[in-house]
mmCIF file of C-alpha atoms and ligand atoms in Angstrom:
data_model
loop_
_atom_site.group_PDB
_atom_site.id
_atom_site.type_symbol
_atom_site.label_atom_id
_atom_site.label_comp_id
_atom_site.label_asym_id
_atom_site.label_seq_id
_atom_site.Cartn_x
_atom_site.Cartn_y
_atom_site.Cartn_z
ATOM 1 C CA UNK A 109 -1.206 -67.464 2.540
ATOM 2 C CA UNK A 110 -0.311 -64.708 0.155
ATOM 3 C CA UNK A 111 -3.004 -64.322 -2.466
ATOM 4 C CA UNK A 112 -2.227 -64.869 -6.126
ATOM 5 C CA UNK A 113 -4.451 -62.024 -7.255
ATOM 6 C CA UNK A 114 -2.747 -59.641 -4.892
ATOM 7 C CA UNK A 115 0.704 -60.557 -6.268
ATOM 8 C CA UNK A 116 -0.484 -60.320 -9.871
ATOM 9 C CA UNK A 117 -2.057 -56.923 -9.268
ATOM 10 C CA UNK A 118 1.028 -55.515 -7.570
ATOM 11 C CA UNK A 119 3.469 -56.961 -10.123
ATOM 12 C CA UNK A 120 1.378 -55.689 -13.036
ATOM 13 C CA UNK A 121 1.271 -52.213 -11.541
ATOM 14 C CA UNK A 122 5.113 -52.176 -11.608
ATOM 15 C CA UNK A 123 5.866 -53.689 -15.006
ATOM 16 C CA UNK A 124 3.478 -51.374 -16.819
ATOM 17 C CA UNK A 125 5.685 -48.448 -15.778
ATOM 18 C CA UNK A 126 8.628 -48.108 -18.164
ATOM 19 C CA UNK A 127 11.961 -47.937 -16.287
ATOM 20 C CA UNK A 128 14.469 -48.824 -18.993
ATOM 21 C CA UNK A 129 18.008 -47.825 -17.958
ATOM 22 C CA UNK A 130 20.145 -45.769 -20.333
ATOM 23 C CA UNK A 131 23.818 -46.792 -20.552
ATOM 24 C CA UNK A 132 24.687 -43.587 -22.445
ATOM 25 C CA UNK A 133 23.583 -41.306 -19.647
ATOM 26 C CA UNK A 134 25.891 -40.272 -16.832
ATOM 27 C CA UNK A 135 23.134 -39.180 -14.440
ATOM 28 C CA UNK A 136 21.556 -41.268 -11.677
ATOM 29 C CA UNK A 137 19.032 -42.602 -12.316
ATOM 30 C CA UNK A 138 20.264 -42.944 -15.887
ATOM 31 C CA UNK A 139 16.762 -42.330 -17.248
ATOM 32 C CA UNK A 140 14.325 -39.827 -15.716
ATOM 33 C CA UNK A 141 11.417 -42.240 -16.180
ATOM 34 C CA UNK A 142 12.800 -44.474 -13.430
ATOM 35 C CA UNK A 143 11.484 -41.799 -11.033
ATOM 36 C CA UNK A 144 7.931 -42.736 -12.023
ATOM 37 C CA UNK A 145 8.195 -46.124 -10.373
ATOM 38 C CA UNK A 146 10.609 -44.994 -7.650
ATOM 39 C CA UNK A 147 8.173 -42.382 -6.352
ATOM 40 C CA UNK A 148 5.296 -44.851 -6.501
ATOM 41 C CA UNK A 149 7.314 -47.428 -4.530
ATOM 42 C CA UNK A 150 8.211 -44.933 -1.823
ATOM 43 C CA UNK A 151 4.526 -44.057 -1.455
ATOM 44 C CA UNK A 152 3.515 -47.697 -1.402
ATOM 45 C CA UNK A 153 6.061 -48.550 1.304
ATOM 46 C CA UNK A 154 4.570 -45.785 3.453
ATOM 47 C CA UNK A 155 1.044 -46.976 2.687
ATOM 48 C CA UNK A 156 1.701 -50.549 3.844
ATOM 49 C CA UNK A 157 3.118 -49.211 7.106
ATOM 50 C CA UNK A 158 6.899 -49.241 6.633
ATOM 51 C CA UNK A 159 8.885 -46.717 8.672
ATOM 52 C CA UNK A 160 11.799 -44.373 7.821
ATOM 53 C CA UNK A 161 10.911 -44.481 4.137
ATOM 54 C CA UNK A 162 13.519 -42.419 2.284
ATOM 55 C CA UNK A 163 14.193 -41.710 -1.369
ATOM 56 C CA UNK A 164 17.439 -39.877 -2.101
ATOM 57 C CA UNK A 165 18.511 -37.596 -4.965
ATOM 58 C CA UNK A 166 19.605 -40.622 -7.004
ATOM 59 C CA UNK A 167 16.285 -42.478 -6.531
ATOM 60 C CA UNK A 168 17.649 -45.031 -4.052
ATOM 61 C CA UNK A 169 14.811 -46.084 -1.769
ATOM 62 C CA UNK A 170 15.224 -47.401 1.756
ATOM 63 C CA UNK A 171 12.697 -48.336 4.404
ATOM 64 C CA UNK A 172 12.505 -50.069 7.768
ATOM 65 C CA UNK A 173 10.302 -52.698 9.293
ATOM 66 C CA UNK A 174 11.023 -52.368 13.033
ATOM 67 C CA UNK A 175 11.747 -55.400 15.162
ATOM 68 C CA UNK A 176 8.793 -56.897 17.037
ATOM 69 C CA UNK A 177 10.845 -58.772 19.633
ATOM 70 C CA UNK A 178 12.392 -57.425 22.821
ATOM 71 C CA UNK A 179 15.790 -59.046 22.425
ATOM 72 C CA UNK A 180 18.654 -58.204 20.097
ATOM 73 C CA UNK A 181 18.522 -59.696 16.596
ATOM 74 C CA UNK A 182 20.854 -58.896 13.675
ATOM 75 C CA UNK A 183 19.439 -56.362 11.214
ATOM 76 C CA UNK A 184 18.933 -57.957 7.813
ATOM 77 C CA UNK A 185 18.167 -56.371 4.461
ATOM 78 C CA UNK A 186 16.417 -57.262 1.207
ATOM 79 C CA UNK A 187 17.417 -55.500 -2.004
ATOM 80 C CA UNK A 188 16.201 -55.416 -5.577
ATOM 81 C CA UNK A 189 16.372 -53.098 -8.584
ATOM 82 C CA UNK A 190 13.489 -51.426 -10.360
ATOM 83 C CA UNK A 191 15.184 -50.525 -13.670
ATOM 84 C CA UNK A 192 14.976 -52.822 -16.693
ATOM 85 C CA UNK A 193 17.581 -53.809 -19.255
ATOM 86 C CA UNK A 194 18.303 -51.559 -22.251
ATOM 87 C CA UNK A 195 18.735 -54.758 -24.324
ATOM 88 C CA UNK A 196 15.033 -54.721 -25.190
ATOM 89 C CA UNK A 197 12.240 -52.193 -24.932
ATOM 90 C CA UNK A 198 10.322 -51.877 -21.682
ATOM 91 C CA UNK A 199 7.760 -49.377 -22.982
ATOM 92 C CA UNK A 200 4.070 -50.319 -23.076
ATOM 93 C CA UNK A 201 4.477 -53.700 -21.419
ATOM 94 C CA UNK A 202 1.209 -55.619 -21.699
ATOM 95 C CA UNK A 203 1.422 -58.568 -19.327
ATOM 96 C CA UNK A 204 -0.548 -61.685 -20.289
ATOM 97 C CA UNK A 205 -1.827 -64.002 -17.575
ATOM 98 C CA UNK A 206 -1.800 -67.698 -18.510
ATOM 99 C CA UNK A 207 -3.729 -69.642 -15.907
ATOM 100 C CA UNK A 208 -3.261 -73.354 -15.355
ATOM 101 C CA UNK A 209 -0.484 -73.606 -17.964
ATOM 102 C CA UNK A 210 -0.990 -76.759 -20.030
ATOM 103 C CA UNK A 211 2.646 -77.368 -21.027
ATOM 104 C CA UNK A 212 2.083 -76.427 -24.665
ATOM 105 C CA UNK A 213 3.166 -73.526 -26.862
ATOM 106 C CA UNK A 214 2.039 -70.104 -25.693
ATOM 107 C CA UNK A 215 1.175 -67.725 -28.506
ATOM 108 C CA UNK A 216 2.469 -64.384 -27.286
ATOM 109 C CA UNK A 217 1.507 -62.472 -30.371
ATOM 110 C CA UNK A 218 -0.665 -63.906 -33.080
ATOM 111 C CA UNK A 219 -0.223 -61.046 -35.542
ATOM 112 C CA UNK A 220 3.578 -61.228 -35.371
ATOM 113 C CA UNK A 221 3.694 -65.009 -34.921
ATOM 114 C CA UNK A 222 5.689 -64.884 -31.690
ATOM 115 C CA UNK A 223 5.478 -68.114 -29.709
ATOM 116 C CA UNK A 224 6.901 -69.059 -26.322
ATOM 117 C CA UNK A 225 7.525 -72.771 -26.705
ATOM 118 C CA UNK A 226 8.731 -75.470 -24.275
ATOM 119 C CA UNK A 227 10.484 -77.067 -27.277
ATOM 120 C CA UNK A 228 12.994 -74.254 -27.025
ATOM 121 C CA UNK A 229 12.537 -73.085 -23.417
ATOM 122 C CA UNK A 230 12.325 -76.413 -21.555
ATOM 123 C CA UNK A 231 12.098 -74.666 -18.182
ATOM 124 C CA UNK A 232 8.473 -73.912 -18.981
ATOM 125 C CA UNK A 233 7.608 -77.543 -18.249
ATOM 126 C CA UNK A 234 8.595 -77.047 -14.600
ATOM 127 C CA UNK A 235 5.522 -74.868 -14.277
ATOM 128 C CA UNK A 236 2.769 -77.011 -15.768
ATOM 129 C CA UNK A 237 -0.485 -76.277 -13.967
ATOM 130 C CA UNK A 238 0.778 -72.941 -12.641
ATOM 131 C CA UNK A 239 -0.106 -69.349 -13.486
ATOM 132 C CA UNK A 240 2.418 -67.700 -15.815
ATOM 133 C CA UNK A 241 2.818 -64.021 -16.563
ATOM 134 C CA UNK A 242 4.279 -63.402 -20.029
ATOM 135 C CA UNK A 243 4.740 -60.480 -22.403
ATOM 136 C CA UNK A 244 2.671 -59.848 -25.528
ATOM 137 C CA UNK A 245 5.823 -60.573 -27.541
ATOM 138 C CA UNK A 246 6.731 -56.960 -28.292
ATOM 139 C CA UNK A 247 8.560 -55.946 -25.091
ATOM 140 C CA UNK A 248 10.464 -57.478 -22.216
ATOM 141 C CA UNK A 249 8.450 -58.207 -19.086
ATOM 142 C CA UNK A 250 10.630 -56.669 -16.393
ATOM 143 C CA UNK A 251 10.323 -59.556 -13.937
ATOM 144 C CA UNK A 252 14.049 -58.786 -13.716
ATOM 145 C CA UNK A 253 13.756 -57.341 -11.206
ATOM 146 C CA UNK A 254 10.260 -56.057 -10.529
ATOM 147 C CA UNK A 255 9.408 -59.584 -9.390
ATOM 148 C CA UNK A 256 12.007 -59.042 -6.648
ATOM 149 C CA UNK A 257 10.531 -55.657 -5.739
ATOM 150 C CA UNK A 258 7.024 -57.130 -5.643
ATOM 151 C CA UNK A 259 8.156 -59.997 -3.408
ATOM 152 C CA UNK A 260 9.920 -57.741 -0.930
ATOM 153 C CA UNK A 261 6.984 -55.323 -0.658
ATOM 154 C CA UNK A 262 4.541 -58.226 -0.336
ATOM 155 C CA UNK A 263 6.659 -59.918 2.341
ATOM 156 C CA UNK A 264 6.888 -56.715 4.376
ATOM 157 C CA UNK A 265 3.124 -56.248 4.074
ATOM 158 C CA UNK A 266 2.593 -59.842 5.181
ATOM 159 C CA UNK A 267 4.839 -59.446 8.224
ATOM 160 C CA UNK A 268 3.084 -56.201 9.167
ATOM 161 C CA UNK A 269 -0.307 -57.914 8.921
ATOM 162 C CA UNK A 270 0.861 -61.009 10.817
ATOM 163 C CA UNK A 271 2.601 -59.677 13.941
ATOM 164 C CA UNK A 272 2.630 -63.167 15.430
ATOM 165 C CA UNK A 273 5.610 -63.886 13.178
ATOM 166 C CA UNK A 274 8.575 -62.677 15.223
ATOM 167 C CA UNK A 275 11.395 -60.870 13.458
ATOM 168 C CA UNK A 276 14.201 -58.405 14.077
ATOM 169 C CA UNK A 277 14.720 -55.095 12.294
ATOM 170 C CA UNK A 278 14.457 -55.445 8.541
ATOM 171 C CA UNK A 279 15.766 -52.952 5.998
ATOM 172 C CA UNK A 280 14.513 -52.750 2.445
ATOM 173 C CA UNK A 281 16.500 -51.211 -0.433
ATOM 174 C CA UNK A 282 15.421 -50.565 -4.024
ATOM 175 C CA UNK A 283 17.964 -49.317 -6.539
ATOM 176 C CA UNK A 284 18.003 -47.846 -10.053
ATOM 177 C CA UNK A 285 20.459 -48.748 -12.839
ATOM 178 C CA UNK A 286 21.480 -52.284 -11.892
ATOM 179 C CA UNK A 287 21.173 -53.346 -15.513
ATOM 180 C CA UNK A 288 23.932 -50.969 -16.558
ATOM 181 C CA UNK A 289 26.187 -52.110 -13.741
ATOM 182 C CA UNK A 290 25.651 -49.113 -11.478
ATOM 183 C CA UNK A 291 23.015 -50.361 -9.047
ATOM 184 C CA UNK A 292 25.423 -50.602 -6.141
ATOM 185 C CA UNK A 293 27.538 -47.558 -7.010
ATOM 186 C CA UNK A 294 25.585 -45.022 -5.009
ATOM 187 C CA UNK A 295 24.123 -47.414 -2.460
ATOM 188 C CA UNK A 296 24.760 -45.982 0.995
ATOM 189 C CA UNK A 297 25.734 -49.098 2.931
ATOM 190 C CA UNK A 298 26.213 -47.182 6.153
ATOM 191 C CA UNK A 299 22.795 -45.583 5.981
ATOM 192 C CA UNK A 300 21.269 -48.962 5.146
ATOM 193 C CA UNK A 301 22.789 -50.238 8.376
ATOM 194 C CA UNK A 302 22.148 -53.949 7.958
ATOM 195 C CA UNK A 303 24.447 -56.709 9.192
ATOM 196 C CA UNK A 304 23.860 -58.548 5.954
ATOM 197 C CA UNK A 305 21.364 -58.559 3.099
ATOM 198 C CA UNK A 306 20.008 -60.568 0.180
ATOM 199 C CA UNK A 307 19.371 -59.408 -3.355
ATOM 200 C CA UNK A 308 16.136 -60.909 -4.676
ATOM 201 C CA UNK A 309 17.385 -61.011 -8.255
ATOM 202 C CA UNK A 310 17.944 -64.632 -9.238
ATOM 203 C CA UNK A 311 15.943 -66.628 -11.738
ATOM 204 C CA UNK A 312 14.490 -70.111 -11.216
ATOM 205 C CA UNK A 313 12.770 -71.072 -7.965
ATOM 206 C CA UNK A 314 15.348 -72.377 -5.468
ATOM 207 C CA UNK A 315 18.340 -70.453 -6.764
ATOM 208 C CA UNK A 316 20.704 -69.326 -4.033
ATOM 209 C CA UNK A 317 24.010 -67.822 -5.055
ATOM 210 C CA UNK A 318 27.009 -66.553 -3.163
ATOM 211 C CA UNK A 319 29.800 -67.114 -5.659
ATOM 212 C CA UNK A 320 30.349 -65.051 -8.796
ATOM 213 C CA UNK A 321 33.148 -64.258 -11.185
ATOM 214 C CA UNK A 322 36.157 -62.079 -10.533
ATOM 215 C CA UNK A 323 36.003 -59.714 -13.460
ATOM 216 C CA UNK A 324 38.308 -57.416 -15.395
ATOM 217 C CA UNK A 325 38.165 -55.613 -18.703
ATOM 218 C CA UNK A 326 41.208 -55.229 -20.962
ATOM 219 C CA UNK A 327 41.834 -52.875 -23.858
ATOM 220 C CA UNK A 328 44.749 -53.859 -26.075
ATOM 221 C CA UNK A 329 45.984 -51.110 -28.413
ATOM 222 C CA UNK A 330 48.340 -52.190 -31.184
ATOM 223 C CA UNK A 331 50.196 -49.490 -33.062
ATOM 224 C CA UNK A 332 51.236 -49.914 -36.701
ATOM 225 C CA UNK A 333 52.915 -47.771 -39.330
ATOM 226 C CA UNK A 334 51.182 -46.821 -42.559
ATOM 227 C CA UNK A 335 53.287 -46.442 -45.675
ATOM 228 C CA UNK A 336 52.206 -46.497 -49.350
ATOM 229 C CA UNK A 337 51.778 -50.200 -50.030
ATOM 230 C CA UNK A 338 53.867 -49.954 -53.199
ATOM 231 C CA UNK A 339 56.872 -48.716 -51.245
ATOM 232 C CA UNK A 340 56.229 -50.500 -47.961
ATOM 233 C CA UNK A 341 58.918 -53.172 -47.922
ATOM 234 C CA UNK A 342 60.706 -53.150 -44.625
ATOM 235 C CA UNK A 343 58.779 -50.055 -43.524
ATOM 236 C CA UNK A 344 55.089 -50.809 -43.036
ATOM 237 C CA UNK A 345 53.937 -52.299 -39.755
ATOM 238 C CA UNK A 346 50.419 -53.695 -40.064
ATOM 239 C CA UNK A 347 48.868 -53.543 -36.604
ATOM 240 C CA UNK A 348 46.157 -56.026 -37.605
ATOM 241 C CA UNK A 349 48.653 -58.853 -38.047
ATOM 242 C CA UNK A 350 50.239 -58.199 -34.685
ATOM 243 C CA UNK A 351 46.797 -58.066 -33.093
ATOM 244 C CA UNK A 352 45.999 -61.370 -34.728
ATOM 245 C CA UNK A 353 49.132 -62.843 -33.191
ATOM 246 C CA UNK A 354 48.020 -61.557 -29.820
ATOM 247 C CA UNK A 355 44.601 -63.158 -30.227
ATOM 248 C CA UNK A 356 46.049 -66.479 -31.371
ATOM 249 C CA UNK A 357 48.507 -66.603 -28.472
ATOM 250 C CA UNK A 358 45.710 -66.764 -25.902
ATOM 251 C CA UNK A 359 44.249 -70.217 -25.195
ATOM 252 C CA UNK A 360 41.570 -70.768 -27.839
ATOM 253 C CA UNK A 361 39.447 -73.018 -25.646
ATOM 254 C CA UNK A 362 39.373 -70.739 -22.608
ATOM 255 C CA UNK A 363 36.557 -68.725 -24.103
ATOM 256 C CA UNK A 364 32.874 -68.409 -23.137
ATOM 257 C CA UNK A 365 31.734 -70.811 -25.844
ATOM 258 C CA UNK A 366 34.012 -73.572 -24.524
ATOM 259 C CA UNK A 367 33.611 -73.181 -20.745
ATOM 260 C CA UNK A 368 31.045 -73.750 -18.011
ATOM 261 C CA UNK A 369 30.767 -74.189 -14.234
ATOM 262 C CA UNK A 370 33.901 -72.926 -12.535
ATOM 263 C CA UNK A 371 35.943 -72.601 -15.731
ATOM 264 C CA UNK A 372 37.210 -69.098 -16.407
ATOM 265 C CA UNK A 373 37.866 -67.440 -19.739
ATOM 266 C CA UNK A 374 39.259 -64.645 -21.886
ATOM 267 C CA UNK A 375 36.500 -63.202 -24.021
ATOM 268 C CA UNK A 376 37.366 -61.153 -27.081
ATOM 269 C CA UNK A 377 34.299 -58.947 -27.327
ATOM 270 C CA UNK A 378 35.403 -56.418 -29.928
ATOM 271 C CA UNK A 379 37.953 -55.576 -32.621
ATOM 272 C CA UNK A 380 38.414 -52.401 -34.610
ATOM 273 C CA UNK A 381 41.375 -52.303 -36.915
ATOM 274 C CA UNK A 382 43.273 -50.417 -39.575
ATOM 275 C CA UNK A 383 46.931 -50.662 -40.565
ATOM 276 C CA UNK A 384 47.847 -47.863 -38.180
ATOM 277 C CA UNK A 385 45.994 -49.050 -35.132
ATOM 278 C CA UNK A 386 44.017 -52.062 -33.985
ATOM 279 C CA UNK A 387 42.103 -52.122 -30.719
ATOM 280 C CA UNK A 388 41.047 -55.366 -29.054
ATOM 281 C CA UNK A 389 38.519 -55.398 -26.238
ATOM 282 C CA UNK A 390 38.545 -58.286 -23.828
ATOM 283 C CA UNK A 391 36.822 -59.294 -20.656
ATOM 284 C CA UNK A 392 38.542 -61.679 -18.243
ATOM 285 C CA UNK A 393 36.519 -63.877 -15.897
ATOM 286 C CA UNK A 394 37.429 -66.460 -13.258
ATOM 287 C CA UNK A 395 35.840 -67.581 -9.983
ATOM 288 C CA UNK A 396 39.248 -68.345 -8.484
ATOM 289 C CA UNK A 397 41.139 -65.234 -7.426
ATOM 290 C CA UNK A 398 44.593 -66.722 -8.111
ATOM 291 C CA UNK A 399 43.576 -67.939 -11.543
ATOM 292 C CA UNK A 400 42.068 -64.539 -12.197
ATOM 293 C CA UNK A 401 45.323 -62.791 -11.340
ATOM 294 C CA UNK A 402 47.214 -65.342 -13.449
ATOM 295 C CA UNK A 403 44.996 -64.588 -16.441
ATOM 296 C CA UNK A 404 45.814 -60.905 -16.193
ATOM 297 C CA UNK A 405 49.520 -61.782 -15.991
ATOM 298 C CA UNK A 406 49.239 -63.920 -19.122
ATOM 299 C CA UNK A 407 47.995 -60.873 -21.002
ATOM 300 C CA UNK A 408 50.723 -58.642 -19.630
ATOM 301 C CA UNK A 409 53.430 -61.178 -20.419
ATOM 302 C CA UNK A 410 52.156 -61.605 -23.936
ATOM 303 C CA UNK A 411 52.197 -57.839 -24.368
ATOM 304 C CA UNK A 412 55.835 -57.682 -23.246
ATOM 305 C CA UNK A 413 56.849 -60.560 -25.476
ATOM 306 C CA UNK A 414 55.312 -59.035 -28.574
ATOM 307 C CA UNK A 415 56.788 -55.661 -27.682
ATOM 308 C CA UNK A 416 60.273 -57.124 -27.435
ATOM 309 C CA UNK A 417 59.709 -58.701 -30.842
ATOM 310 C CA UNK A 418 58.139 -55.732 -32.665
ATOM 311 C CA UNK A 419 59.516 -52.738 -30.819
ATOM 312 C CA UNK A 420 58.851 -50.884 -27.626
ATOM 313 C CA UNK A 421 55.265 -49.864 -26.948
ATOM 314 C CA UNK A 422 53.858 -51.327 -30.133
ATOM 315 C CA UNK A 423 51.248 -52.845 -27.838
ATOM 316 C CA UNK A 424 49.756 -51.067 -24.858
ATOM 317 C CA UNK A 425 47.461 -53.196 -22.714
ATOM 318 C CA UNK A 426 45.280 -51.629 -20.093
ATOM 319 C CA UNK A 427 43.537 -53.940 -17.645
ATOM 320 C CA UNK A 428 40.939 -52.740 -15.166
ATOM 321 C CA UNK A 429 39.323 -54.828 -12.454
ATOM 322 C CA UNK A 430 35.526 -54.636 -12.555
ATOM 323 C CA UNK A 431 34.260 -56.715 -9.627
ATOM 324 C CA UNK A 432 35.266 -59.648 -7.450
ATOM 325 C CA UNK A 433 33.844 -62.936 -6.271
ATOM 326 C CA UNK A 434 31.629 -62.256 -3.243
ATOM 327 C CA UNK A 435 32.550 -65.696 -1.881
ATOM 328 C CA UNK A 436 35.599 -64.131 -0.176
ATOM 329 C CA UNK A 437 33.273 -61.866 1.802
ATOM 330 C CA UNK A 438 30.377 -64.262 2.325
ATOM 331 C CA UNK A 439 32.254 -67.415 3.314
ATOM 332 C CA UNK A 440 33.426 -65.960 6.661
ATOM 333 C CA UNK A 441 29.729 -65.331 7.472
ATOM 334 C CA UNK A 442 28.436 -68.488 5.835
ATOM 335 C CA UNK A 443 25.501 -68.690 8.267
ATOM 336 C CA UNK A 444 23.740 -66.048 6.172
ATOM 337 C CA UNK A 445 23.627 -68.536 3.291
ATOM 338 C CA UNK A 446 22.664 -71.362 5.639
ATOM 339 C CA UNK A 447 19.660 -69.391 6.924
ATOM 340 C CA UNK A 448 18.409 -68.845 3.369
ATOM 341 C CA UNK A 449 18.930 -72.520 2.564
ATOM 342 C CA UNK A 450 17.095 -73.569 5.721
ATOM 343 C CA UNK A 451 14.227 -71.192 4.900
ATOM 344 C CA UNK A 452 13.826 -72.807 1.490
ATOM 345 C CA UNK A 453 13.908 -76.329 2.917
ATOM 346 C CA UNK A 454 11.234 -75.492 5.473
ATOM 347 C CA UNK A 455 9.076 -74.255 2.602
ATOM 348 C CA UNK A 456 9.657 -77.410 0.539
ATOM 349 C CA UNK A 457 11.761 -75.580 -2.031
ATOM 350 C CA UNK A 458 14.803 -77.447 -3.315
ATOM 351 C CA UNK A 459 17.774 -75.098 -2.944
ATOM 352 C CA UNK A 460 19.807 -74.744 -6.161
ATOM 353 C CA UNK A 461 23.153 -73.470 -4.971
ATOM 354 C CA UNK A 462 25.467 -72.634 -7.836
ATOM 355 C CA UNK A 463 28.173 -70.224 -8.853
ATOM 356 C CA UNK A 464 27.016 -67.292 -10.959
ATOM 357 C CA UNK A 465 28.850 -66.930 -14.271
ATOM 358 C CA UNK A 466 28.543 -63.187 -14.041
ATOM 359 C CA UNK A 467 28.233 -60.617 -11.296
ATOM 360 C CA UNK A 468 25.445 -59.208 -9.179
ATOM 361 C CA UNK A 469 24.950 -56.003 -7.282
ATOM 362 C CA UNK A 470 25.436 -58.184 -4.261
ATOM 363 C CA UNK A 471 29.050 -58.826 -5.208
ATOM 364 C CA UNK A 472 29.787 -55.108 -5.205
ATOM 365 C CA UNK A 473 27.810 -54.588 -2.006
ATOM 366 C CA UNK A 474 29.686 -57.442 -0.351
ATOM 367 C CA UNK A 475 32.955 -55.596 -1.009
ATOM 368 C CA UNK A 476 31.377 -52.369 0.265
ATOM 369 C CA UNK A 477 30.855 -54.052 3.630
ATOM 370 C CA UNK A 478 27.390 -55.576 3.188
ATOM 371 C CA UNK A 479 27.635 -59.343 2.602
ATOM 372 C CA UNK A 480 24.866 -60.029 0.129
ATOM 373 C CA UNK A 481 23.999 -63.412 -1.433
ATOM 374 C CA UNK A 482 21.417 -63.612 -4.212
ATOM 375 C CA UNK A 483 18.064 -65.408 -4.034
ATOM 376 C CA UNK A 484 15.664 -66.378 -6.829
ATOM 377 C CA UNK A 485 12.969 -63.921 -7.835
ATOM 378 C CA UNK A 486 11.306 -66.494 -10.103
ATOM 379 C CA UNK A 487 11.550 -65.092 -13.646
ATOM 380 C CA UNK A 488 13.055 -66.710 -16.744
ATOM 381 C CA UNK A 489 14.464 -65.530 -20.105
ATOM 382 C CA UNK A 490 15.475 -62.103 -18.846
ATOM 383 C CA UNK A 491 16.123 -59.120 -21.099
ATOM 384 C CA UNK A 492 13.879 -60.123 -23.971
ATOM 385 C CA UNK A 493 10.420 -60.788 -25.348
ATOM 386 C CA UNK A 494 10.313 -64.386 -24.023
ATOM 387 C CA UNK A 495 10.644 -63.311 -20.416
ATOM 388 C CA UNK A 496 8.049 -64.857 -18.096
ATOM 389 C CA UNK A 497 7.452 -65.475 -14.415
ATOM 390 C CA UNK A 498 5.294 -68.093 -12.654
ATOM 391 C CA UNK A 499 3.141 -66.444 -9.974
ATOM 392 C CA UNK A 500 3.678 -69.465 -7.703
ATOM 393 C CA UNK A 501 7.448 -68.799 -7.733
ATOM 394 C CA UNK A 502 6.841 -65.186 -6.723
ATOM 395 C CA UNK A 503 4.686 -66.345 -3.836
ATOM 396 C CA UNK A 504 7.397 -68.794 -2.767
ATOM 397 C CA UNK A 505 10.038 -66.058 -2.915
ATOM 398 C CA UNK A 506 7.797 -63.869 -0.760
ATOM 399 C CA UNK A 507 7.512 -66.707 1.737
ATOM 400 C CA UNK A 508 11.291 -67.219 1.707
ATOM 401 C CA UNK A 509 11.774 -63.582 2.727
ATOM 402 C CA UNK A 510 9.326 -63.951 5.624
ATOM 403 C CA UNK A 511 10.933 -67.234 6.679
ATOM 404 C CA UNK A 512 14.469 -65.798 6.628
ATOM 405 C CA UNK A 513 13.249 -62.977 8.881
ATOM 406 C CA UNK A 514 11.670 -65.486 11.238
ATOM 407 C CA UNK A 515 14.712 -67.814 11.350
ATOM 408 C CA UNK A 516 17.088 -64.907 11.947
ATOM 409 C CA UNK A 517 15.042 -63.844 14.976
ATOM 410 C CA UNK A 518 15.090 -67.400 16.330
ATOM 411 C CA UNK A 519 18.875 -67.523 16.192
ATOM 412 C CA UNK A 520 19.269 -64.403 18.425
ATOM 413 C CA UNK A 521 22.610 -62.618 18.443
HETATM 414 ZN ZN1 ZN B 654 18.252 -58.200 -12.259
#
């Protein structure tokens, strides 16, 4: 068994190091402070006995646990990110340990009257009787994704200390800047050299994900013509009205606030407007590739229609693909999901297989040649002061990693 105290100690040592990513920086890592944890992790991997521990110029860490069997087994990888979200501060995190959680309100901060309550966050009730790690209400926790890092390191340590568990070669990868969408950008898939991998970056215990959105961003620029309003008849073109027509021509109920499950959407996320120019910012999301392409066409068609009505190039729409559904890359190697599901079942964890309404680093990695489903890391309420993680879920995630390694070795290649 993996000890609770050991997990708590390791996790706490990570979250108390500030690694907030900076979306305004072009460097990698985006914030220099991410090196503080990166360097510590590289040292720790060496200390527990991992081999080929490398940390590159961009703070990407890789390490190897060699195979302990004499036959050929596929090389598998486990990946997580050590940066935290810029949505909320990650400086001076003071983790609180709530033992034997009683199912009632948790006062995070008495002075500021900040309460973590199951009335609002019902998921808390899943963990009655367990040990929770919370914030003190003034920062995020960083379980996203230092829980994942902690689980991977702990699983490798466990496998090293229990050589009776047979496994093939295992690669470990820790990345910076996932929270600003760049975690996979400089990930050297070839150097990693795994047949497939798992990101340990999901939330609730049991989560197993291999479908995500196809994603694009669109910028719609509408040009107007400014004339003195007193003399504007037949001359002024008010870009804001044309933009409004554009907005109203898209299906009003295919928006985030009206969709769930596999339903896609157009999301208007920003408008800036004056008579002369209005700019609309959209994101387009759909799990289905054909529907995704159709959504982009709808926008292009609408642009052409309005242009033929108001004059050439009044509207210029620029659409850029952002990422794709990993399902296309994972389905042909579906056994990698099956192994994870089997591992959970053997550990009495109910697998929660669902489509992500977002993206993961794994979706980018899957298109870079490393099929990469996502597994729970255990935390809840990411990116804010109400973030928490049950220690029992972290232990289970650690066991899932060990079990996947074991099952992969049993399957032989
Ligand atoms: Zn994450």
